[in-house]
PDB file of C-alpha atoms in Angstrom:
ATOM      1  CA  MET A   1     109.369 -96.641-299.001  1.00  0.00           C
ATOM      2  CA  ALA A   2     106.481 -93.893-297.834  1.00  0.00           C
ATOM      3  CA  LEU A   3     105.653 -93.725-294.802  1.00  0.00           C
ATOM      4  CA  SER A   4     102.997 -95.940-292.035  1.00  0.00           C
ATOM      5  CA  ALA A   5      99.514 -93.425-291.525  1.00  0.00           C
ATOM      6  CA  SER A   6     100.995 -92.913-287.992  1.00  0.00           C
ATOM      7  CA  GLN A   7     104.123 -91.449-289.042  1.00  0.00           C
ATOM      8  CA  VAL A   8     101.943 -89.516-291.397  1.00  0.00           C
ATOM      9  CA  GLN A   9      99.797 -88.253-288.815  1.00  0.00           C
ATOM     10  CA  GLU A  10     103.445 -87.376-286.802  1.00  0.00           C
ATOM     11  CA  HIS A  11     104.017 -85.144-289.503  1.00  0.00           C
ATOM     12  CA  LEU A  12     100.905 -83.465-289.864  1.00  0.00           C
ATOM     13  CA  ARG A  13     101.617 -82.296-286.775  1.00  0.00           C
ATOM     14  CA  GLY A  14     103.713 -80.028-287.531  1.00  0.00           C
ATOM     15  CA  VAL A  15     104.314 -77.349-290.377  1.00  0.00           C
ATOM     16  CA  ALA A  16     102.909 -78.269-293.802  1.00  0.00           C
ATOM     17  CA  ALA A  17     104.585 -75.677-296.501  1.00  0.00           C
ATOM     18  CA  GLY A  18     102.745 -75.770-299.738  1.00  0.00           C
ATOM     19  CA  LEU A  19     105.107 -76.309-302.164  1.00  0.00           C
ATOM     20  CA  LEU A  20     103.905 -73.430-305.484  1.00  0.00           C
ATOM     21  CA  THR A  21     104.458 -74.227-308.932  1.00  0.00           C
ATOM     22  CA  PRO A  22     107.175 -72.009-310.320  1.00  0.00           C
ATOM     23  CA  LEU A  23     105.946 -71.039-313.865  1.00  0.00           C
ATOM     24  CA  ASN A  24     107.946 -69.615-316.725  1.00  0.00           C
ATOM     25  CA  GLY A  25     107.531 -66.643-319.114  1.00  0.00           C
ATOM     26  CA  GLU A  26     105.033 -70.008-321.678  1.00  0.00           C
ATOM     27  CA  LEU A  27     103.080 -70.734-318.490  1.00  0.00           C
ATOM     28  CA  GLU A  28     105.201 -73.482-318.703  1.00  0.00           C
ATOM     29  CA  ILE A  29     106.573 -75.874-314.681  1.00  0.00           C
ATOM     30  CA  GLU A  30     109.855 -75.439-314.268  1.00  0.00           C
ATOM     31  CA  HIS A  31     110.707 -78.519-313.264  1.00  0.00           C
ATOM     32  CA  GLY A  32     114.759 -77.561-311.582  1.00  0.00           C
ATOM     33  CA  LYS A  33     113.348 -73.894-309.819  1.00  0.00           C
ATOM     34  CA  LEU A  34     110.406 -76.836-307.994  1.00  0.00           C
ATOM     35  CA  SER A  35     112.922 -79.742-306.893  1.00  0.00           C
ATOM     36  CA  GLU A  36     115.607 -76.022-305.360  1.00  0.00           C
ATOM     37  CA  ASN A  37     112.406 -74.701-302.986  1.00  0.00           C
ATOM     38  CA  ALA A  38     111.981 -77.888-301.495  1.00  0.00           C
ATOM     39  CA  GLU A  39     115.568 -78.625-300.576  1.00  0.00           C
ATOM     40  CA  THR A  40     115.393 -75.287-299.465  1.00  0.00           C
ATOM     41  CA  LEU A  41     112.940 -75.298-297.703  1.00  0.00           C
ATOM     42  CA  TYR A  42     113.852 -78.873-295.722  1.00  0.00           C
ATOM     43  CA  GLN A  43     117.454 -77.204-295.372  1.00  0.00           C
ATOM     44  CA  GLU A  44     115.846 -74.024-292.968  1.00  0.00           C
ATOM     45  CA  GLY A  45     112.834 -77.317-290.920  1.00  0.00           C
ATOM     46  CA  ILE A  46     110.323 -77.950-293.167  1.00  0.00           C
ATOM     47  CA  ARG A  47     109.559 -81.386-293.130  1.00  0.00           C
ATOM     48  CA  THR A  48     105.797 -81.928-294.565  1.00  0.00           C
ATOM     49  CA  PHE A  49     105.006 -80.622-297.660  1.00  0.00           C
ATOM     50  CA  LEU A  50     102.269 -79.889-299.417  1.00  0.00           C
ATOM     51  CA  ALA A  51     101.653 -80.504-303.182  1.00  0.00           C
ATOM     52  CA  THR A  52      99.693 -79.996-305.941  1.00  0.00           C
ATOM     53  CA  ALA A  53      97.681 -77.440-302.982  1.00  0.00           C
ATOM     54  CA  ASN A  54      95.356 -75.149-303.830  1.00  0.00           C
ATOM     55  CA  ILE A  55      98.409 -72.800-303.831  1.00  0.00           C
ATOM     56  CA  SER A  56     100.396 -74.104-306.277  1.00  0.00           C
ATOM     57  CA  GLU A  57      98.038 -73.785-308.501  1.00  0.00           C
ATOM     58  CA  TYR A  58      95.820 -76.876-308.696  1.00  0.00           C
ATOM     59  CA  HIS A  59      93.047 -76.192-310.206  1.00  0.00           C
ATOM     60  CA  SER A  60      94.979 -74.626-313.507  1.00  0.00           C
ATOM     61  CA  LEU A  61      97.026 -78.193-313.751  1.00  0.00           C
ATOM     62  CA  SER A  62      96.612 -80.607-316.172  1.00  0.00           C
ATOM     63  CA  GLN A  63      96.646 -84.491-314.445  1.00  0.00           C
ATOM     64  CA  ARG A  64      99.756 -85.583-316.758  1.00  0.00           C
ATOM     65  CA  GLU A  65     101.663 -82.096-314.137  1.00  0.00           C
ATOM     66  CA  ARG A  66      99.526 -82.463-310.922  1.00  0.00           C
ATOM     67  CA  ILE A  67     101.345 -86.292-311.449  1.00  0.00           C
ATOM     68  CA  ASP A  68     104.982 -85.237-313.239  1.00  0.00           C
ATOM     69  CA  ALA A  69     105.002 -82.217-310.266  1.00  0.00           C
ATOM     70  CA  ALA A  70     104.191 -84.193-307.399  1.00  0.00           C
ATOM     71  CA  GLU A  71     106.988 -87.256-308.766  1.00  0.00           C
ATOM     72  CA  THR A  72     109.150 -83.931-308.434  1.00  0.00           C
ATOM     73  CA  ALA A  73     108.823 -83.164-304.973  1.00  0.00           C
ATOM     74  CA  VAL A  74     109.286 -86.910-304.103  1.00  0.00           C
ATOM     75  CA  ASP A  75     112.364 -86.952-305.406  1.00  0.00           C
ATOM     76  CA  ALA A  76     113.720 -83.800-304.593  1.00  0.00           C
ATOM     77  CA  LEU A  77     112.983 -84.391-300.350  1.00  0.00           C
ATOM     78  CA  PRO A  78     115.150 -87.111-298.537  1.00  0.00           C
ATOM     79  CA  GLU A  79     112.742 -89.867-296.779  1.00  0.00           C
ATOM     80  CA  ASP A  80     112.544 -88.560-293.455  1.00  0.00           C
ATOM     81  CA  THR A  81     109.568 -85.998-295.523  1.00  0.00           C
ATOM     82  CA  CYS A  82     106.149 -86.404-295.851  1.00  0.00           C
ATOM     83  CA  VAL A  83     104.946 -85.241-299.611  1.00  0.00           C
ATOM     84  CA  LEU A  84     100.739 -85.039-298.902  1.00  0.00           C
ATOM     85  CA  ALA A  85      99.351 -84.341-302.671  1.00  0.00           C
ATOM     86  CA  GLY A  86      95.765 -83.191-304.177  1.00  0.00           C
ATOM     87  CA  VAL A  87      93.308 -84.793-305.287  1.00  0.00           C
ATOM     88  CA  GLY A  88      90.053 -84.309-306.482  1.00  0.00           C
ATOM     89  CA  GLY A  89      87.193 -83.349-309.084  1.00  0.00           C
ATOM     90  CA  SER A  90      85.187 -86.850-309.787  1.00  0.00           C
ATOM     91  CA  THR A  91      85.729 -90.759-308.373  1.00  0.00           C
ATOM     92  CA  SER A  92      87.069 -91.995-311.525  1.00  0.00           C
ATOM     93  CA  ASN A  93      89.224 -88.810-311.965  1.00  0.00           C
ATOM     94  CA  ALA A  94      91.192 -88.644-308.701  1.00  0.00           C
ATOM     95  CA  THR A  95      90.953 -92.474-308.123  1.00  0.00           C
ATOM     96  CA  GLU A  96      93.374 -92.251-311.531  1.00  0.00           C
ATOM     97  CA  LEU A  97      95.476 -89.557-309.657  1.00  0.00           C
ATOM     98  CA  VAL A  98      95.499 -91.481-306.470  1.00  0.00           C
ATOM     99  CA  ARG A  99      96.190 -94.453-308.063  1.00  0.00           C
ATOM    100  CA  GLU A 100      99.794 -92.313-310.102  1.00  0.00           C
ATOM    101  CA  TYR A 101     100.419 -90.711-306.079  1.00  0.00           C
ATOM    102  CA  GLU A 102     101.021 -93.834-305.406  1.00  0.00           C
ATOM    103  CA  ARG A 103     102.989 -95.348-307.764  1.00  0.00           C
ATOM    104  CA  ILE A 104     105.886 -91.999-307.428  1.00  0.00           C
ATOM    105  CA  GLY A 105     105.539 -92.559-304.000  1.00  0.00           C
ATOM    106  CA  VAL A 106     103.533 -90.042-302.528  1.00  0.00           C
ATOM    107  CA  ASP A 107     103.126 -90.689-298.792  1.00  0.00           C
ATOM    108  CA  ALA A 108      99.647 -89.458-298.578  1.00  0.00           C
ATOM    109  CA  MET A 109      96.450 -87.708-299.833  1.00  0.00           C
ATOM    110  CA  MET A 110      95.117 -84.713-299.539  1.00  0.00           C
ATOM    111  CA  ILE A 111      91.284 -85.085-301.292  1.00  0.00           C
ATOM    112  CA  MET A 112      91.120 -80.661-302.187  1.00  0.00           C
ATOM    113  CA  PRO A 113      87.484 -80.056-300.891  1.00  0.00           C
ATOM    114  CA  PRO A 114      85.057 -80.464-303.287  1.00  0.00           C
ATOM    115  CA  ASP A 115      84.286 -78.392-306.229  1.00  0.00           C
ATOM    116  CA  HIS A 116      80.530 -79.383-307.059  1.00  0.00           C
ATOM    117  CA  THR A 117      77.984 -76.501-306.760  1.00  0.00           C
ATOM    118  CA  TYR A 118      76.044 -79.724-305.291  1.00  0.00           C
ATOM    119  CA  LEU A 119      76.621 -81.315-302.218  1.00  0.00           C
ATOM    120  CA  HIS A 120      75.176 -84.053-300.441  1.00  0.00           C
ATOM    121  CA  GLU A 121      76.844 -84.989-296.722  1.00  0.00           C
ATOM    122  CA  GLU A 122      76.901 -88.153-297.365  1.00  0.00           C
ATOM    123  CA  GLY A 123      77.000 -88.336-300.770  1.00  0.00           C
ATOM    124  CA  LEU A 124      80.502 -86.115-299.992  1.00  0.00           C
ATOM    125  CA  LEU A 125      81.040 -89.486-297.287  1.00  0.00           C
ATOM    126  CA  GLU A 126      80.918 -91.669-299.528  1.00  0.00           C
ATOM    127  CA  TYR A 127      83.464 -89.598-302.402  1.00  0.00           C
ATOM    128  CA  TYR A 128      86.034 -90.166-299.308  1.00  0.00           C
ATOM    129  CA  ARG A 129      85.585 -93.659-299.144  1.00  0.00           C
ATOM    130  CA  LYS A 130      85.704 -94.827-302.842  1.00  0.00           C
ATOM    131  CA  LEU A 131      89.663 -93.176-302.506  1.00  0.00           C
ATOM    132  CA  ALA A 132      89.992 -94.721-299.115  1.00  0.00           C
ATOM    133  CA  ALA A 133      88.839 -98.386-301.494  1.00  0.00           C
ATOM    134  CA  ALA A 134      91.533 -97.205-304.329  1.00  0.00           C
ATOM    135  CA  THR A 135      95.015 -97.358-302.195  1.00  0.00           C
ATOM    136  CA  ASP A 136      96.638 -98.262-298.745  1.00  0.00           C
ATOM    137  CA  ARG A 137      97.740 -94.547-298.610  1.00  0.00           C
ATOM    138  CA  PRO A 138      96.281 -92.308-296.223  1.00  0.00           C
ATOM    139  CA  LEU A 139      94.011 -89.888-296.603  1.00  0.00           C
ATOM    140  CA  VAL A 140      93.295 -86.444-295.580  1.00  0.00           C
ATOM    141  CA  PRO A 141      90.559 -84.302-296.683  1.00  0.00           C
ATOM    142  CA  TYR A 142      90.361 -80.553-296.851  1.00  0.00           C
ATOM    143  CA  VAL A 143      87.502 -79.055-295.539  1.00  0.00           C
ATOM    144  CA  ARG A 144      86.914 -76.276-296.857  1.00  0.00           C
ATOM    145  CA  GLY A 145      84.532 -73.734-299.201  1.00  0.00           C
ATOM    146  CA  PHE A 146      81.257 -75.825-297.835  1.00  0.00           C
ATOM    147  CA  ASP A 147      79.703 -74.942-293.938  1.00  0.00           C
ATOM    148  CA  PRO A 148      79.637 -78.880-292.919  1.00  0.00           C
ATOM    149  CA  SER A 149      77.173 -79.839-290.120  1.00  0.00           C
ATOM    150  CA  ILE A 150      79.039 -81.247-286.527  1.00  0.00           C
ATOM    151  CA  GLU A 151      78.039 -84.869-287.267  1.00  0.00           C
ATOM    152  CA  TYR A 152      78.910 -84.629-291.069  1.00  0.00           C
ATOM    153  CA  LEU A 153      82.744 -84.173-289.067  1.00  0.00           C
ATOM    154  CA  GLY A 154      82.361 -86.653-286.791  1.00  0.00           C
ATOM    155  CA  LYS A 155      81.577 -88.949-288.808  1.00  0.00           C
ATOM    156  CA  LEU A 156      84.662 -87.992-291.625  1.00  0.00           C
ATOM    157  CA  THR A 157      87.354 -89.347-289.138  1.00  0.00           C
ATOM    158  CA  ARG A 158      85.532 -92.737-288.556  1.00  0.00           C
ATOM    159  CA  VAL A 159      86.358 -93.086-292.240  1.00  0.00           C
ATOM    160  CA  ASP A 160      88.496 -95.919-292.785  1.00  0.00           C
ATOM    161  CA  GLY A 161      92.113 -94.599-294.405  1.00  0.00           C
ATOM    162  CA  ILE A 162      91.540 -90.831-293.345  1.00  0.00           C
ATOM    163  CA  VAL A 163      94.231 -89.989-290.756  1.00  0.00           C
ATOM    164  CA  GLY A 164      93.557 -86.220-290.557  1.00  0.00           C
ATOM    165  CA  ILE A 165      92.069 -83.192-291.241  1.00  0.00           C
ATOM    166  CA  LYS A 166      92.947 -80.282-292.935  1.00  0.00           C
ATOM    167  CA  TYR A 167      90.187 -77.769-291.610  1.00  0.00           C
ATOM    168  CA  ALA A 168      90.320 -74.123-293.357  1.00  0.00           C
ATOM    169  CA  LEU A 169      86.474 -73.251-292.328  1.00  0.00           C
ATOM    170  CA  PRO A 170      86.638 -69.738-290.326  1.00  0.00           C
ATOM    171  CA  ASP A 171      85.174 -70.853-287.452  1.00  0.00           C
ATOM    172  CA  ALA A 172      86.644 -71.825-284.662  1.00  0.00           C
ATOM    173  CA  VAL A 173      83.859 -73.723-282.243  1.00  0.00           C
ATOM    174  CA  LYS A 174      82.970 -75.546-284.519  1.00  0.00           C
ATOM    175  CA  LEU A 175      85.909 -76.522-284.832  1.00  0.00           C
ATOM    176  CA  GLY A 176      85.858 -77.544-280.979  1.00  0.00           C
ATOM    177  CA  ALA A 177      82.519 -79.270-281.919  1.00  0.00           C
ATOM    178  CA  GLY A 178      84.391 -81.421-284.584  1.00  0.00           C
ATOM    179  CA  VAL A 179      87.028 -81.974-282.420  1.00  0.00           C
ATOM    180  CA  ALA A 180      84.863 -82.956-279.303  1.00  0.00           C
ATOM    181  CA  ALA A 181      82.354 -85.268-281.969  1.00  0.00           C
ATOM    182  CA  GLY A 182      85.445 -87.256-283.528  1.00  0.00           C
ATOM    183  CA  ASP A 183      87.264 -90.526-283.209  1.00  0.00           C
ATOM    184  CA  ASP A 184      90.954 -89.304-280.435  1.00  0.00           C
ATOM    185  CA  ASP A 185      93.115 -91.163-283.176  1.00  0.00           C
ATOM    186  CA  VAL A 186      93.026 -87.878-286.287  1.00  0.00           C
ATOM    187  CA  VAL A 187      95.260 -85.539-285.994  1.00  0.00           C
ATOM    188  CA  TRP A 188      93.081 -82.501-287.427  1.00  0.00           C
ATOM    189  CA  VAL A 189      95.970 -79.455-288.907  1.00  0.00           C
ATOM    190  CA  ASN A 190      94.727 -75.387-289.090  1.00  0.00           C
ATOM    191  CA  GLY A 191      94.092 -74.936-293.059  1.00  0.00           C
ATOM    192  CA  LEU A 192      93.843 -70.807-291.960  1.00  0.00           C
ATOM    193  CA  ALA A 193      97.646 -70.778-291.713  1.00  0.00           C
ATOM    194  CA  GLU A 194      99.329 -68.183-288.586  1.00  0.00           C
ATOM    195  CA  PRO A 195      96.396 -65.768-288.023  1.00  0.00           C
ATOM    196  CA  PHE A 196      93.850 -68.466-286.880  1.00  0.00           C
ATOM    197  CA  ALA A 197      97.160 -71.140-285.199  1.00  0.00           C
ATOM    198  CA  VAL A 198      96.797 -69.550-281.559  1.00  0.00           C
ATOM    199  CA  ALA A 199      92.707 -69.949-281.540  1.00  0.00           C
ATOM    200  CA  PHE A 200      92.128 -73.358-283.782  1.00  0.00           C
ATOM    201  CA  TRP A 201      95.077 -74.410-281.358  1.00  0.00           C
ATOM    202  CA  ALA A 202      93.417 -74.210-278.577  1.00  0.00           C
ATOM    203  CA  GLU A 203      90.293 -76.153-280.115  1.00  0.00           C
ATOM    204  CA  GLY A 204      92.279 -79.410-281.262  1.00  0.00           C
ATOM    205  CA  ALA A 205      94.597 -78.473-283.705  1.00  0.00           C
ATOM    206  CA  GLU A 206      97.948 -79.854-284.361  1.00  0.00           C
ATOM    207  CA  GLY A 207      99.431 -78.911-286.873  1.00  0.00           C
ATOM    208  CA  PHE A 208      99.197 -75.963-289.195  1.00  0.00           C
ATOM    209  CA  SER A 209      99.781 -75.235-293.286  1.00  0.00           C
ATOM    210  CA  ALA A 210     101.749 -72.404-293.553  1.00  0.00           C
ATOM    211  CA  GLY A 211     101.163 -68.468-295.229  1.00  0.00           C
ATOM    212  CA  VAL A 212     103.864 -66.213-294.902  1.00  0.00           C
ATOM    213  CA  SER A 213     105.556 -69.752-293.255  1.00  0.00           C
ATOM    214  CA  ASN A 214     105.979 -70.680-297.257  1.00  0.00           C
ATOM    215  CA  PHE A 215     108.341 -68.316-297.432  1.00  0.00           C
ATOM    216  CA  ARG A 216     109.912 -67.321-294.277  1.00  0.00           C
ATOM    217  CA  PRO A 217     110.078 -70.911-292.173  1.00  0.00           C
ATOM    218  CA  GLU A 218     111.701 -69.904-289.263  1.00  0.00           C
ATOM    219  CA  VAL A 219     108.561 -67.963-288.321  1.00  0.00           C
ATOM    220  CA  GLY A 220     106.294 -71.033-288.125  1.00  0.00           C
ATOM    221  CA  LEU A 221     108.476 -73.047-287.014  1.00  0.00           C
ATOM    222  CA  GLU A 222     109.148 -70.646-284.001  1.00  0.00           C
ATOM    223  CA  LEU A 223     104.998 -70.493-283.717  1.00  0.00           C
ATOM    224  CA  PHE A 224     104.792 -74.148-283.893  1.00  0.00           C
ATOM    225  CA  ASP A 225     107.671 -75.165-280.813  1.00  0.00           C
ATOM    226  CA  ALA A 226     105.720 -71.706-278.919  1.00  0.00           C
ATOM    227  CA  LEU A 227     102.200 -73.718-279.643  1.00  0.00           C
ATOM    228  CA  SER A 228     103.434 -76.435-278.822  1.00  0.00           C
ATOM    229  CA  ASN A 229     105.479 -74.997-275.763  1.00  0.00           C
ATOM    230  CA  GLY A 230     102.703 -73.537-274.168  1.00  0.00           C
ATOM    231  CA  GLU A 231     104.092 -70.364-274.538  1.00  0.00           C
ATOM    232  CA  TRP A 232     100.470 -68.577-275.270  1.00  0.00           C
ATOM    233  CA  GLU A 233     102.278 -65.316-275.275  1.00  0.00           C
ATOM    234  CA  ARG A 234     104.746 -65.238-277.553  1.00  0.00           C
ATOM    235  CA  ALA A 235     102.472 -67.883-279.878  1.00  0.00           C
ATOM    236  CA  ARG A 236     100.112 -64.359-280.033  1.00  0.00           C
ATOM    237  CA  GLU A 237     103.479 -61.791-280.507  1.00  0.00           C
ATOM    238  CA  LEU A 238     104.586 -64.329-284.250  1.00  0.00           C
ATOM    239  CA  ARG A 239     101.062 -65.253-285.480  1.00  0.00           C
ATOM    240  CA  ASN A 240     101.441 -60.923-284.843  1.00  0.00           C
ATOM    241  CA  ILE A 241     103.597 -60.537-288.044  1.00  0.00           C
ATOM    242  CA  CYS A 242     102.669 -62.837-289.900  1.00  0.00           C
ATOM    243  CA  LEU A 243      99.524 -60.576-290.109  1.00  0.00           C
ATOM    244  CA  PRO A 244      99.952 -57.566-292.520  1.00  0.00           C
ATOM    245  CA  TYR A 245     101.139 -60.124-295.724  1.00  0.00           C
ATOM    246  CA  GLN A 246      98.881 -62.826-294.787  1.00  0.00           C
ATOM    247  CA  ASN A 247      95.875 -59.229-295.638  1.00  0.00           C
ATOM    248  CA  PHE A 248      97.520 -58.421-297.671  1.00  0.00           C
ATOM    249  CA  ARG A 249      96.690 -62.473-299.331  1.00  0.00           C
ATOM    250  CA  ASP A 250      93.301 -61.689-298.443  1.00  0.00           C
ATOM    251  CA  GLN A 251      92.926 -58.205-300.830  1.00  0.00           C
ATOM    252  CA  THR A 252      91.635 -57.886-304.322  1.00  0.00           C
ATOM    253  CA  GLY A 253      94.356 -56.737-306.128  1.00  0.00           C
ATOM    254  CA  THR A 254      93.669 -54.269-309.490  1.00  0.00           C
ATOM    255  CA  GLU A 255      90.271 -54.207-311.524  1.00  0.00           C
ATOM    256  CA  ASN A 256      89.388 -56.948-309.392  1.00  0.00           C
ATOM    257  CA  GLU A 257      86.180 -57.596-306.652  1.00  0.00           C
ATOM    258  CA  ILE A 258      87.402 -60.506-305.725  1.00  0.00           C
ATOM    259  CA  PRO A 259      88.873 -60.871-301.842  1.00  0.00           C
ATOM    260  CA  GLY A 260      91.879 -63.394-302.062  1.00  0.00           C
ATOM    261  CA  ALA A 261      92.592 -62.585-306.035  1.00  0.00           C
ATOM    262  CA  ILE A 262      96.105 -62.049-304.904  1.00  0.00           C
ATOM    263  CA  SER A 263      96.949 -65.219-302.471  1.00  0.00           C
ATOM    264  CA  ILE A 264      99.059 -66.947-304.834  1.00  0.00           C
ATOM    265  CA  PRO A 265     101.315 -64.082-306.884  1.00  0.00           C
ATOM    266  CA  ALA A 266     101.825 -62.546-303.491  1.00  0.00           C
ATOM    267  CA  VAL A 267     103.296 -65.676-301.483  1.00  0.00           C
ATOM    268  CA  LYS A 268     105.461 -65.647-305.118  1.00  0.00           C
ATOM    269  CA  LYS A 269     106.630 -62.714-304.803  1.00  0.00           C
ATOM    270  CA  GLY A 270     107.738 -63.269-301.081  1.00  0.00           C
ATOM    271  CA  LEU A 271     109.406 -66.351-302.560  1.00  0.00           C
ATOM    272  CA  GLU A 272     111.014 -64.265-304.737  1.00  0.00           C
ATOM    273  CA  LEU A 273     111.836 -61.870-301.772  1.00  0.00           C
ATOM    274  CA  ALA A 274     113.101 -64.268-299.423  1.00  0.00           C
ATOM    275  CA  GLY A 275     115.760 -65.553-302.904  1.00  0.00           C
ATOM    276  CA  LEU A 276     113.450 -68.157-303.851  1.00  0.00           C
ATOM    277  CA  HIS A 277     111.787 -69.548-306.887  1.00  0.00           C
ATOM    278  CA  GLY A 278     107.864 -67.536-307.886  1.00  0.00           C
ATOM    279  CA  GLY A 279     107.328 -67.400-311.488  1.00  0.00           C
ATOM    280  CA  GLU A 280     104.214 -66.114-313.401  1.00  0.00           C
ATOM    281  CA  VAL A 281     100.915 -67.932-311.979  1.00  0.00           C
ATOM    282  CA  ARG A 282      98.288 -69.119-314.816  1.00  0.00           C
ATOM    283  CA  GLU A 283      94.641 -67.825-315.537  1.00  0.00           C
ATOM    284  CA  PRO A 284      92.568 -67.260-313.815  1.00  0.00           C
ATOM    285  CA  ILE A 285      94.775 -65.787-311.950  1.00  0.00           C
ATOM    286  CA  ARG A 286      96.538 -62.683-312.430  1.00  0.00           C
ATOM    287  CA  SER A 287     100.700 -61.269-311.808  1.00  0.00           C
ATOM    288  CA  LEU A 288     100.677 -58.396-309.482  1.00  0.00           C
ATOM    289  CA  SER A 289     100.169 -54.984-310.395  1.00  0.00           C
ATOM    290  CA  GLU A 290     103.057 -52.691-310.375  1.00  0.00           C
ATOM    291  CA  GLU A 291     101.305 -51.521-306.893  1.00  0.00           C
ATOM    292  CA  ASP A 292     100.517 -54.131-305.324  1.00  0.00           C
ATOM    293  CA  GLU A 293     104.471 -55.558-306.014  1.00  0.00           C
ATOM    294  CA  ARG A 294     105.518 -52.468-304.571  1.00  0.00           C
ATOM    295  CA  ARG A 295     103.495 -52.717-301.387  1.00  0.00           C
ATOM    296  CA  ALA A 296     104.398 -56.478-301.006  1.00  0.00           C
ATOM    297  CA  GLU A 297     108.020 -55.526-300.642  1.00  0.00           C
ATOM    298  CA  GLU A 298     106.879 -52.704-298.152  1.00  0.00           C
ATOM    299  CA  LEU A 299     105.443 -55.365-295.696  1.00  0.00           C
ATOM    300  CA  TYR A 300     108.164 -58.059-297.166  1.00  0.00           C
ATOM    301  CA  GLY A 301     110.709 -55.645-296.073  1.00  0.00           C
ATOM    302  CA  GLU A 302     108.883 -55.200-292.340  1.00  0.00           C
ATOM    303  CA  LEU A 303     107.883 -58.733-291.854  1.00  0.00           C
ATOM    304  CA  ASP A 304     112.229 -58.976-291.913  1.00  0.00           C
ATOM    305  CA  ASP A 305     112.896 -56.928-289.767  1.00  0.00           C
ATOM    306  CA  ASP A 306     110.235 -58.472-287.464  1.00  0.00           C
ATOM    307  CA  ILE A 307     111.348 -62.221-287.568  1.00  0.00           C
ATOM    308  CA  ALA A 308     115.587 -60.701-286.885  1.00  0.00           C
ATOM    309  CA  ARG A 309     113.859 -59.254-283.848  1.00  0.00           C
ATOM    310  CA  LEU A 310     111.665 -62.445-282.641  1.00  0.00           C
ATOM    311  CA  VAL A 311     112.660 -65.591-284.162  1.00  0.00           C
ATOM    312  CA  GLU A 312     116.316 -67.076-282.408  1.00  0.00           C
TER     313      GLU A 312
END
């Protein structure tokens, strides 16, 4: 049975790990490995999971693959978890996906950042209203890739069916203003992972999505506990050990000038170094070069040392 809206909100007040999509050499999904990753993260303490998310290569998956991958996650995880699945595209395609996710038992819908070239704030709010009308499952819009007004953020919290907002703009001041302008019963989630956890928490975020915690979840769980307990010095120290690998994710990689191009393959490499399953990536992403793989291994070794020193 799917979780209630209040139960979903309780899960948002925590660490949300993304379930990356393991792909084999033919770029087909390896569902058994996806299940094993989910089960291992659960055993290590994660209770909130983002299936078919950006980090899952959402835009490189077909509609059928999204449904199948989300179903694999739901089937692999116990009932005390929350599975949010990514939804995007046209209203009709998104509605179809919402209904399929509802059928397979997804707990909540994470509405992907709009990929339209041209946007209107009121039109985007209407998009969310139509998706909310299509399902009884809670919605969590993902705010990224555009610069909304504070008025828009306030209105977003008042759309029926929205229980949380994944905020992924590198602007803590706007987050604080959005929280102040919005309804108190919506949970704001830091969508920029560990580097922004401390600043966004101070502005009203109550949970965060994982970065390096996707493959070393103990870091994120300790960081969440430190923030919850007001242990700011420890929270900053835990945040800081994540920064080198997270900064590496922001780089362009070889033969490329676009920042962040290696973000997903870097996390997949981290999964493999942690004994989990990463696999290949689909175009338009490329795998790490040999040089970047060596750098990832160095940074993972430093992270491992810091975890041994700081995390109980």
